[in-house]
Amino acid sequence: MRPLLTELHDFTDIVTSDGKLIILFEDVFGRTNTRFTENTDIQIIQRLQACLNQGNVKAILTVRDTIKVSCQRILTLHKIFNGKCEVDLSSVEFKMSRDKKESLLLNYFKKFNLRVISLNEDENYFKEEILKENMSVTLNHKTLYSIIESEPLLGFPEACSLFTRNRKLTRLGIRFFNHPSKHLYDEIDKVRKNGKRNTNDKLLYVTLVYLLLNGDVLDENCVDTAKGMDIMQSCYGSQQERLLSCDIIDAAADMKGRYLTYRPDTFRYHFQHQTVLESVMISYSKIKQEVVISMLSFDFIREMVRLQHYRENEGRSYHESVTNSL
């Protein structure tokens, strides 16, 4: 079971009466617009409250500042939030300082073979040669500090993870941190396009869509090759007679740490971040728009289409792509 949820109703699918869990609800009330349905969500909150009272479940809910203002009524009325421990990560006390951001970024640099050089040395982070995993990537102090000063919408730690793990995103430098969602979407859609002439990229994209259509799950012990063939047919036509389970599993392994995470306790792959899932969804809508539309809840559509008064450069760039696709 995955302890990170993005929808309240997901809670009912994973909690058992005797299970002991610590659950993280990420952006549970929405990322750009408040989402809470009183008639149905209140029942889930009441069940969550019962589990909390029983002591076998602990819950952490993350709420963005822009959403918190509009959901004060929810936070005030429902008992589950009475006596809560509130941590404001944007406060001076908890907000990542410049030093902490630098330390985090440098730790990722060390892990994924990136290093900082002086201003009089030549950077290579933007060059095609760094796509080779054994090639050391170099950025000077000016580039480093411009990254540290950025405030990406999906969060600085997650942006650092994607930036250092995926060399194609590394080549974007500060541009990735300014518009991470847009560039991630562009990168995944490029995999789709390259799959028309490159077998490896074709298998990567088919595997990403497989996870999308399979509820964000790829179980190594239960791969539906028929579904994989249907996806390949819809994306690329009859270009391959057979698709083996190992083809999909190998493709998933190649994307571990880049787009996917792997749970060795369950032998399952999942999307590394909700932003990756959304990028695959928007890309696949160019091929099977009716399938993607059938997957969209009203809440998801509201998340994708920002209100005109909601101004944020990173989000606006990404959602322009979304609107054009759907």
Short mmCIF file of C-alpha atoms in Angstrom, two decimals:
data_model
loop_
_atom_site.label_atom_id
_atom_site.label_comp_id
_atom_site.label_asym_id
_atom_site.label_seq_id
_atom_site.Cartn_x
_atom_site.Cartn_y
_atom_site.Cartn_z
CA MET A 1 0.00 0.00 0.00
CA ARG A 2 1.21 3.48 -0.82
CA PRO A 3 1.07 5.93 2.08
CA LEU A 4 0.79 9.03 -0.16
CA LEU A 5 -2.67 10.05 -1.36
CA THR A 6 -3.95 12.96 -3.41
CA GLU A 7 -7.70 12.35 -3.05
CA LEU A 8 -9.75 11.94 0.12
CA HIS A 9 -11.73 9.03 -1.33
CA ASP A 10 -8.47 7.09 -1.88
CA PHE A 11 -8.39 6.68 1.89
CA THR A 12 -11.31 4.25 1.83
CA ASP A 13 -9.43 1.95 -0.55
CA ILE A 14 -6.34 1.34 1.57
CA VAL A 15 -7.31 1.50 5.24
CA THR A 16 -8.32 -1.64 7.12
CA SER A 17 -9.70 -1.80 10.63
CA ASP A 18 -6.50 -3.26 12.08
CA GLY A 19 -3.91 -1.71 9.76
CA LYS A 20 -1.31 0.65 11.18
CA LEU A 21 -0.49 3.47 8.80
CA ILE A 22 0.96 6.93 8.55
CA ILE A 23 -0.77 8.56 5.58
CA LEU A 24 0.31 11.68 3.74
CA PHE A 25 -2.54 13.44 1.91
CA GLU A 26 -0.81 15.67 -0.64
CA ASP A 27 -2.76 18.77 -1.75
CA VAL A 28 -5.89 17.04 -0.50
CA PHE A 29 -8.05 20.16 -0.93
CA GLY A 30 -6.68 21.00 -4.38
CA ARG A 31 -3.63 22.67 -5.87
CA THR A 32 -5.14 25.67 -7.63
CA ASN A 33 -8.84 25.59 -6.71
CA THR A 34 -10.50 24.31 -3.54
CA ARG A 35 -12.12 20.91 -3.95
CA PHE A 36 -14.33 19.53 -1.21
CA THR A 37 -17.74 17.92 -1.63
CA GLU A 38 -19.65 18.27 1.62
CA ASN A 39 -22.10 15.42 0.99
CA THR A 40 -19.50 12.74 0.25
CA ASP A 41 -16.16 13.95 1.61
CA ILE A 42 -17.57 14.59 5.09
CA GLN A 43 -18.26 10.85 5.44
CA ILE A 44 -14.65 10.06 4.57
CA ILE A 45 -13.40 12.64 7.06
CA GLN A 46 -15.60 11.07 9.74
CA ARG A 47 -14.13 7.65 9.02
CA LEU A 48 -10.62 9.08 9.09
CA GLN A 49 -11.47 10.71 12.42
CA ALA A 50 -12.58 7.33 13.80
CA CYS A 51 -9.29 5.73 12.72
CA LEU A 52 -7.32 8.57 14.29
CA ASN A 53 -9.25 8.18 17.54
CA GLN A 54 -8.56 4.45 17.50
CA GLY A 55 -4.86 5.20 17.28
CA ASN A 56 -3.88 2.91 14.40
CA VAL A 57 -3.70 5.69 11.79
CA LYS A 58 -1.76 8.94 11.75
CA ALA A 59 -2.48 11.50 9.05
CA ILE A 60 -0.56 14.41 7.55
CA LEU A 61 -2.46 16.76 5.26
CA THR A 62 -0.69 19.30 3.07
CA VAL A 63 -2.56 22.45 2.01
CA ARG A 64 -1.16 25.25 -0.14
CA ASP A 65 -1.38 28.83 1.12
CA THR A 66 -3.62 29.84 -1.80
CA ILE A 67 -6.04 27.02 -0.97
CA LYS A 68 -5.93 27.41 2.80
CA VAL A 69 -7.54 30.84 2.59
CA SER A 70 -10.55 29.49 0.71
CA CYS A 71 -11.06 26.37 2.84
CA GLN A 72 -11.02 28.00 6.28
CA ARG A 73 -14.65 26.95 6.78
CA ILE A 74 -13.68 23.29 6.37
CA LEU A 75 -10.75 23.63 8.74
CA THR A 76 -12.90 25.40 11.33
CA LEU A 77 -16.06 23.28 11.30
CA HIS A 78 -14.81 19.71 11.26
CA LYS A 79 -13.63 18.09 14.48
CA ILE A 80 -10.71 16.34 12.84
CA PHE A 81 -8.92 19.68 12.61
CA ASN A 82 -9.55 20.68 16.23
CA GLY A 83 -6.37 20.49 18.27
CA LYS A 84 -4.37 19.78 15.15
CA CYS A 85 -0.65 20.37 14.97
CA GLU A 86 -0.17 22.91 12.19
CA VAL A 87 3.19 23.42 10.50
CA ASP A 88 3.46 26.39 8.15
CA LEU A 89 6.30 25.47 5.80
CA SER A 90 6.28 28.97 4.31
CA SER A 91 6.89 30.57 7.69
CA VAL A 92 10.29 31.90 8.66
CA GLU A 93 10.66 29.02 11.10
CA PHE A 94 10.11 26.20 8.61
CA LYS A 95 10.71 27.66 5.15
CA MET A 96 13.82 26.28 3.52
CA SER A 97 16.61 28.75 3.98
CA ARG A 98 19.08 29.52 1.25
CA ASP A 99 21.69 27.38 3.04
CA LYS A 100 19.30 24.41 3.36
CA LYS A 101 18.34 24.62 -0.30
CA GLU A 102 22.00 24.72 -1.27
CA SER A 103 22.79 21.75 0.98
CA LEU A 104 19.90 19.74 -0.48
CA LEU A 105 20.86 20.55 -4.06
CA LEU A 106 24.53 19.71 -3.49
CA ASN A 107 23.57 16.36 -1.97
CA TYR A 108 21.64 15.55 -5.14
CA PHE A 109 24.64 16.76 -7.17
CA LYS A 110 26.92 14.37 -5.33
CA LYS A 111 24.56 11.43 -5.77
CA PHE A 112 24.02 11.92 -9.51
CA ASN A 113 27.48 13.04 -10.64
CA LEU A 114 26.99 16.79 -10.91
CA ARG A 115 29.59 19.22 -9.60
CA VAL A 116 30.06 22.94 -9.15
CA ILE A 117 32.91 24.74 -10.89
CA SER A 118 34.33 28.25 -10.73
CA LEU A 119 33.11 31.10 -12.92
CA ASN A 120 36.19 31.01 -15.14
CA GLU A 121 35.59 27.36 -16.09
CA ASP A 122 33.28 26.16 -18.85
CA GLU A 123 29.94 24.62 -17.90
CA ASN A 124 28.68 21.58 -19.78
CA TYR A 125 25.19 21.03 -18.28
CA PHE A 126 23.49 22.22 -21.49
CA LYS A 127 25.53 20.00 -23.84
CA GLU A 128 24.22 16.81 -25.41
CA GLU A 129 27.25 14.87 -24.19
CA ILE A 130 25.95 14.85 -20.60
CA LEU A 131 23.16 12.47 -21.62
CA LYS A 132 25.76 9.76 -21.02
CA GLU A 133 25.25 8.76 -17.39
CA ASN A 134 28.98 8.36 -16.75
CA MET A 135 29.68 11.93 -17.89
CA SER A 136 30.17 14.40 -15.05
CA VAL A 137 27.90 17.45 -15.29
CA THR A 138 29.30 20.86 -14.42
CA LEU A 139 27.53 24.06 -13.39
CA ASN A 140 29.22 27.21 -12.14
CA HIS A 141 28.38 29.09 -8.96
CA LYS A 142 26.22 31.62 -10.80
CA THR A 143 23.98 28.88 -12.21
CA LEU A 144 23.90 27.15 -8.84
CA TYR A 145 22.75 30.27 -7.00
CA SER A 146 20.11 31.12 -9.61
CA ILE A 147 18.63 27.65 -9.02
CA ILE A 148 18.75 28.10 -5.26
CA GLU A 149 16.85 31.40 -5.55
CA SER A 150 14.04 29.78 -7.58
CA GLU A 151 10.65 28.82 -6.10
CA PRO A 152 9.20 26.11 -8.39
CA LEU A 153 5.49 25.41 -8.02
CA LEU A 154 5.92 21.67 -7.46
CA GLY A 155 8.36 22.36 -4.61
CA PHE A 156 12.11 22.86 -4.49
CA PRO A 157 13.00 19.33 -3.23
CA GLU A 158 10.92 17.59 -5.90
CA ALA A 159 12.31 19.88 -8.61
CA CYS A 160 15.86 19.06 -7.46
CA SER A 161 15.10 15.35 -7.62
CA LEU A 162 13.72 15.51 -11.17
CA PHE A 163 16.45 17.89 -12.35
CA THR A 164 19.38 15.74 -11.20
CA ARG A 165 17.94 12.31 -12.00
CA ASN A 166 16.90 13.09 -15.58
CA ARG A 167 19.78 14.38 -17.70
CA LYS A 168 17.40 15.70 -20.36
CA LEU A 169 15.89 17.97 -17.73
CA THR A 170 19.36 18.79 -16.40
CA ARG A 171 20.23 20.35 -19.76
CA LEU A 172 17.54 22.98 -19.22
CA GLY A 173 19.34 24.52 -16.25
CA ILE A 174 17.43 27.30 -14.48
CA ARG A 175 14.69 27.14 -17.13
CA PHE A 176 13.52 23.85 -15.66
CA PHE A 177 13.14 25.35 -12.19
CA ASN A 178 11.21 28.30 -13.58
CA HIS A 179 8.77 26.07 -15.51
CA PRO A 180 9.17 22.44 -14.32
CA SER A 181 5.70 21.19 -15.25
CA LYS A 182 5.87 22.52 -18.79
CA HIS A 183 9.31 21.08 -19.46
CA LEU A 184 8.36 17.72 -17.96
CA TYR A 185 5.35 17.56 -20.27
CA ASP A 186 7.51 18.53 -23.26
CA GLU A 187 10.03 15.83 -22.34
CA ILE A 188 7.42 13.07 -22.06
CA ASP A 189 5.70 14.10 -25.27
CA LYS A 190 9.09 13.99 -26.98
CA VAL A 191 9.41 10.35 -25.87
CA ARG A 192 6.06 9.72 -27.57
CA LYS A 193 7.25 11.30 -30.82
CA ASN A 194 10.62 9.54 -30.77
CA GLY A 195 8.82 6.24 -30.30
CA LYS A 196 7.72 6.41 -33.93
CA ARG A 197 11.26 5.62 -35.03
CA ASN A 198 12.99 4.37 -31.88
CA THR A 199 11.99 1.04 -30.34
CA ASN A 200 13.35 1.89 -26.90
CA ASP A 201 11.39 5.15 -26.66
CA LYS A 202 8.32 3.35 -27.97
CA LEU A 203 8.48 0.86 -25.10
CA LEU A 204 9.11 3.65 -22.59
CA TYR A 205 6.04 5.58 -23.72
CA VAL A 206 3.83 2.48 -23.88
CA THR A 207 4.87 1.67 -20.31
CA LEU A 208 4.07 5.19 -19.10
CA VAL A 209 0.62 5.01 -20.67
CA TYR A 210 0.16 1.52 -19.20
CA LEU A 211 0.62 2.96 -15.71
CA LEU A 212 -1.73 5.82 -16.55
CA LEU A 213 -4.51 3.46 -17.67
CA ASN A 214 -3.81 0.95 -14.90
CA GLY A 215 -4.42 3.24 -11.95
CA ASP A 216 -0.78 4.29 -11.49
CA VAL A 217 0.33 0.71 -10.86
CA LEU A 218 2.65 -1.66 -12.71
CA ASP A 219 2.92 -4.97 -10.86
CA GLU A 220 5.94 -7.01 -11.95
CA ASN A 221 4.05 -10.21 -11.16
CA CYS A 222 0.93 -9.28 -13.10
CA VAL A 223 1.61 -7.51 -16.40
CA ASP A 224 -1.31 -7.33 -18.82
CA THR A 225 0.51 -7.69 -22.14
CA ALA A 226 -2.79 -7.50 -24.05
CA LYS A 227 -3.35 -4.03 -22.61
CA GLY A 228 0.21 -3.14 -23.56
CA MET A 229 -0.37 -4.27 -27.15
CA ASP A 230 -3.59 -2.24 -27.32
CA ILE A 231 -1.69 0.84 -26.16
CA MET A 232 1.09 0.23 -28.68
CA GLN A 233 -1.48 -0.19 -31.44
CA SER A 234 -3.21 3.06 -30.52
CA CYS A 235 0.06 5.00 -30.33
CA TYR A 236 2.11 3.53 -33.16
CA GLY A 237 0.00 1.15 -35.22
CA SER A 238 1.02 -2.46 -35.94
CA GLN A 239 4.77 -2.04 -35.62
CA GLN A 240 5.44 -4.98 -33.31
CA GLU A 241 3.89 -8.44 -33.42
CA ARG A 242 4.57 -9.38 -29.80
CA LEU A 243 5.01 -7.59 -26.51
CA LEU A 244 6.44 -9.55 -23.60
CA SER A 245 6.05 -8.85 -19.90
CA CYS A 246 9.80 -8.40 -19.64
CA ASP A 247 9.66 -5.64 -22.29
CA ILE A 248 7.39 -3.54 -20.08
CA ILE A 249 9.24 -4.39 -16.86
CA ASP A 250 12.62 -3.55 -18.43
CA ALA A 251 11.24 -0.24 -19.70
CA ALA A 252 9.92 0.59 -16.23
CA ALA A 253 13.30 -0.25 -14.70
CA ASP A 254 14.97 2.14 -17.16
CA MET A 255 12.69 4.94 -15.93
CA LYS A 256 13.15 4.28 -12.21
CA GLY A 257 14.23 7.50 -10.55
CA ARG A 258 13.47 9.48 -13.69
CA TYR A 259 9.70 9.18 -14.04
CA LEU A 260 8.87 6.21 -11.81
CA THR A 261 9.46 4.90 -8.31
CA TYR A 262 9.72 1.24 -7.35
CA ARG A 263 8.37 -0.44 -4.21
CA PRO A 264 10.44 -3.60 -3.59
CA ASP A 265 8.03 -4.71 -0.86
CA THR A 266 5.13 -4.88 -3.33
CA PHE A 267 7.12 -5.38 -6.59
CA ARG A 268 5.26 -2.43 -8.06
CA TYR A 269 6.16 0.69 -10.03
CA HIS A 270 4.33 4.00 -9.59
CA PHE A 271 4.68 7.49 -11.04
CA GLN A 272 7.34 9.44 -9.21
CA HIS A 273 5.11 12.49 -8.85
CA GLN A 274 1.57 13.56 -9.68
CA THR A 275 3.05 16.00 -12.21
CA VAL A 276 4.48 13.06 -14.18
CA LEU A 277 1.07 11.37 -14.30
CA GLU A 278 -0.57 14.58 -15.49
CA SER A 279 2.08 15.06 -18.18
CA VAL A 280 1.52 11.53 -19.51
CA MET A 281 -2.23 12.11 -19.45
CA ILE A 282 -2.00 15.32 -21.47
CA SER A 283 0.41 13.73 -23.94
CA TYR A 284 -1.78 10.66 -24.46
CA SER A 285 -4.83 12.87 -25.00
CA LYS A 286 -3.37 13.69 -28.42
CA ILE A 287 -3.87 10.03 -29.34
CA LYS A 288 -6.93 8.90 -27.38
CA GLN A 289 -8.68 12.05 -26.30
CA GLU A 290 -11.92 10.22 -25.53
CA VAL A 291 -10.10 7.80 -23.20
CA VAL A 292 -8.41 10.62 -21.30
CA ILE A 293 -11.62 12.64 -21.05
CA SER A 294 -13.41 9.61 -19.62
CA MET A 295 -10.75 9.46 -16.88
CA LEU A 296 -11.17 13.09 -15.89
CA SER A 297 -13.23 13.95 -12.86
CA PHE A 298 -14.70 17.42 -12.51
CA ASP A 299 -12.16 18.09 -9.76
CA PHE A 300 -9.28 17.18 -12.06
CA ILE A 301 -10.59 19.45 -14.81
CA ARG A 302 -10.80 22.29 -12.31
CA GLU A 303 -7.19 21.59 -11.35
CA MET A 304 -6.10 21.74 -14.99
CA VAL A 305 -7.97 24.90 -15.96
CA ARG A 306 -6.90 27.80 -13.80
CA LEU A 307 -9.12 30.75 -13.06
CA GLN A 308 -8.05 33.90 -14.88
CA HIS A 309 -7.17 35.71 -11.67
CA TYR A 310 -4.82 32.92 -10.58
CA ARG A 311 -1.40 34.17 -11.67
CA GLU A 312 1.64 31.96 -11.54
CA ASN A 313 4.05 31.75 -14.45
CA GLU A 314 4.94 28.09 -14.07
CA GLY A 315 1.34 26.98 -13.83
CA ARG A 316 0.19 29.22 -16.66
CA SER A 317 2.76 27.83 -19.10
CA TYR A 318 1.83 24.24 -18.30
CA HIS A 319 -1.90 24.74 -18.37
CA GLU A 320 -1.74 26.45 -21.73
CA SER A 321 -0.48 23.09 -23.03
CA VAL A 322 -3.29 21.32 -21.18
CA THR A 323 -5.99 23.58 -22.59
CA ASN A 324 -4.66 23.21 -26.12
CA SER A 325 -4.61 19.41 -25.81
CA LEU A 326 -8.05 18.96 -24.27
#
